[in-house]
Amino acid sequence: MCGIAGFALPIAPSPDERAAFAARLRRMVASLRHRGPDALNGLVLPGIALGHARLSIVDPAGGHQPMRDAGTGVTLVFNGEIFNHPELREALAPGYRFRTASDTEVLLAAFLEHGIDCVDELNGQFAFAIHDPRDGSLWLGRDRFGKLPLFYVHDRDCFAFASEAKALFAGDVVRPRLDARALFETLHLWGPSEARSAFDGVRSLPPGCVARVRGGELTIRRYWELDLADERIDHGLTLDRAADEVEELLEDAVRLRLRADVPVAAYLSGGLDSSLLCAIAQDQLGGTLQTFSVAFAHERYDERAFQAGVAAALETEHHSIAVEAPDIGALLPQVVEHAEATLLRTAPAPLLKLSGLVRDHGTKVVLTGEGADEVFLGYDLFKETRIRQFWARRPESSVRPLLFGRLYPYLDVSRQSPQLLRQFFGIGLDEPGALDFSHRVRWTNSGRIARFLSPAFREHLEGWDPVAELLGSLPARIREWRPLARAQFLEIRTLLSQYLLSSQGDRMLMASSVEGRFPFLDHRLAELSARLPDSFKLGGLKEKLVLRRIARGRVPAQVTARTKFPYRAPIAEALTGPRAPTWARELLGRDAVDSLGIFDGSKVERFLARLAARAQAPSDADDMVLAAVASTQLLAHRFLGEREIPRAQADSVKVCFA
């Protein structure tokens, strides 16, 4: 993957303006160096400036960007991979003379042939900008699940875009200010809504969308969205036949994602999804796969025994890195700098360290199992939805709430009395048909973090409900879907694209210049999964039945028999106590919190004192409060102050004029 940036400019700028625009482009591209250290280039054209930081994966010798078609002047910058580029190349070859072996040129040729509707033919992960001087349009596009980021600023005087917000700040396109609504959304939904970023005025192109800028007007169109309607389910399928179809498509998804001119490795968590991917990849690579894992000192988070067992069984070249709580505290400033977001978890920190290990071994590309839980109903939230639906049919039952103790044995609340379980999980039980029924417990509990906001900050948000705004933005047809389908759609729309693929995915990988690839998020596989009966994915309270069927005989039996083990990392242990990092002592102090003005310093002070006085481990809710306050303080500390791109870094970007 790479980094892209650009902005609109006058058709005929003066020489001084051209020099100023080139300098701006250099700063923007230089700020994205971590995304693509192999080549830093820019091109200033009449009306547009386009920049690119390249991570060379396909056709390292060719495929340089920005790439321009000499005949039409159509020019693009592209971040990502088109995995089916050989097949598209063959189809386009009769009408286009290719000069390189890159997927970038395939995208260019596809646009020349089909216009922006070419996105329908792409199997990949991408964010791009295409300038078409024939009609003065600038097109932006983003892949179906939003694996890669694309931000923009649009107002009366300006249009600019970039892979990360920091490039827009480096170009002085917009002044960094935290967006109050985005923060409020994150405290409830774990991330801002799909069109918002953490920063005021910086918008995100939603997943599965294309945008056109022409004559100062911006229009956005969604070209793809997963359809989980009941009528799409193929009730004639047997589990065996479904497993055959999923296996065939999953193997093809892996095959496409092993296409590269550099070695491709894999993350191995020790769970079902990554183990199955590694097994398939090892078969297809003929036994040369490298695997990489995170191990924790605390057994509550650690899966090293399963990782070692899978690596030994598959005979991969395995590498592991150990992470302790102080490591996470030390890494969190760097995590927030790359994530550009408030976080309710510290789980991205170990993944940042892991991507560094991958890069240290000279590897640029890894497969990951991300997406399997959303596509094949792997999360506990889906089981929780099923239990709550079951409970809602007899809400007076004193036995049904006890099922949550089996579902969440690692949570304090699960060890509580039936009365407390009822109080905690019974939220919204009287509205089982509500659109947000599946997520109401999670969003209510995370939303309680907002009680720590300062009165002055909350005043700007009075009367505004982020959950209501989200639900109001969803397609009306979703209300007719079955409960699990609604839960699945909400999980994909919120947690997957706005947290897992961004803060915990792309940003932690690209911080070390490593590209992640996600076979379970091949859109063909997701569309096939939408045809399967729910019972093939979640049988009772057993998750991912169809994947377990495929994994039999491919991975150790103890893995196929495992229950989902949530990936988590220490929070309070990493940020408080005698081993707390210096920055946490400074930024979480009452004066520092009050000085920023987002959270209430006195409440945070009392909260930290209460944590310090506890004899037992903090609750999950307390951990979320701490992560939210700490990451927001870091976000402001990093981005709201003045920071310039060093002159030498900017000068390393080669800018041409045409």
PDB file of N, CA, C and O in Angstrom, residues 308-316 554-556:
ATOM      1  N   ALA A 308       2.085 -21.451  18.671  1.00  0.00           N
ATOM      2  CA  ALA A 308       3.210 -22.376  18.474  1.00  0.00           C
ATOM      3  C   ALA A 308       2.727 -23.709  17.924  1.00  0.00           C
ATOM      4  O   ALA A 308       3.381 -24.323  17.070  1.00  0.00           O
ATOM      5  N   GLY A 309       1.563 -24.159  18.409  1.00  0.00           N
ATOM      6  CA  GLY A 309       1.034 -25.434  17.939  1.00  0.00           C
ATOM      7  C   GLY A 309       0.682 -25.397  16.463  1.00  0.00           C
ATOM      8  O   GLY A 309       0.982 -26.332  15.715  1.00  0.00           O
ATOM      9  N   VAL A 310       0.067 -24.315  16.031  1.00  0.00           N
ATOM     10  CA  VAL A 310      -0.305 -24.190  14.619  1.00  0.00           C
ATOM     11  C   VAL A 310       0.955 -24.059  13.749  1.00  0.00           C
ATOM     12  O   VAL A 310       1.077 -24.713  12.704  1.00  0.00           O
ATOM     13  N   ALA A 311       1.872 -23.218  14.185  1.00  0.00           N
ATOM     14  CA  ALA A 311       3.103 -23.027  13.398  1.00  0.00           C
ATOM     15  C   ALA A 311       3.863 -24.343  13.245  1.00  0.00           C
ATOM     16  O   ALA A 311       4.384 -24.654  12.166  1.00  0.00           O
ATOM     17  N   ALA A 312       3.895 -25.133  14.323  1.00  0.00           N
ATOM     18  CA  ALA A 312       4.603 -26.419  14.250  1.00  0.00           C
ATOM     19  C   ALA A 312       3.871 -27.384  13.321  1.00  0.00           C
ATOM     20  O   ALA A 312       4.491 -28.086  12.515  1.00  0.00           O
ATOM     21  N   ALA A 313       2.543 -27.409  13.441  1.00  0.00           N
ATOM     22  CA  ALA A 313       1.772 -28.328  12.604  1.00  0.00           C
ATOM     23  C   ALA A 313       1.872 -27.970  11.122  1.00  0.00           C
ATOM     24  O   ALA A 313       1.925 -28.843  10.265  1.00  0.00           O
ATOM     25  N   LEU A 314       1.893 -26.684  10.834  1.00  0.00           N
ATOM     26  CA  LEU A 314       1.953 -26.238   9.435  1.00  0.00           C
ATOM     27  C   LEU A 314       3.390 -26.111   8.929  1.00  0.00           C
ATOM     28  O   LEU A 314       3.609 -25.893   7.743  1.00  0.00           O
ATOM     29  N   GLU A 315       4.332 -26.213   9.883  1.00  0.00           N
ATOM     30  CA  GLU A 315       5.763 -26.101   9.543  1.00  0.00           C
ATOM     31  C   GLU A 315       6.070 -24.766   8.881  1.00  0.00           C
ATOM     32  O   GLU A 315       6.754 -24.695   7.852  1.00  0.00           O
ATOM     33  N   THR A 316       5.551 -23.682   9.460  1.00  0.00           N
ATOM     34  CA  THR A 316       5.885 -22.345   8.960  1.00  0.00           C
ATOM     35  C   THR A 316       7.169 -21.871   9.638  1.00  0.00           C
ATOM     36  O   THR A 316       7.565 -22.379  10.693  1.00  0.00           O
ATOM     37  N   ARG A 554      -7.036 -29.473   8.456  1.00  0.00           N
ATOM     38  CA  ARG A 554      -6.035 -28.512   7.971  1.00  0.00           C
ATOM     39  C   ARG A 554      -5.241 -27.906   9.124  1.00  0.00           C
ATOM     40  O   ARG A 554      -4.083 -27.535   8.944  1.00  0.00           O
ATOM     41  N   VAL A 555      -5.899 -27.707  10.271  1.00  0.00           N
ATOM     42  CA  VAL A 555      -5.232 -27.102  11.424  1.00  0.00           C
ATOM     43  C   VAL A 555      -5.439 -28.022  12.619  1.00  0.00           C
ATOM     44  O   VAL A 555      -6.321 -28.891  12.598  1.00  0.00           O
ATOM     45  N   PRO A 556      -4.641 -27.885  13.678  1.00  0.00           N
ATOM     46  CA  PRO A 556      -4.781 -28.773  14.848  1.00  0.00           C
ATOM     47  C   PRO A 556      -6.199 -28.777  15.406  1.00  0.00           C
ATOM     48  O   PRO A 556      -6.885 -27.742  15.414  1.00  0.00           O
TER      49      PRO A 556
END
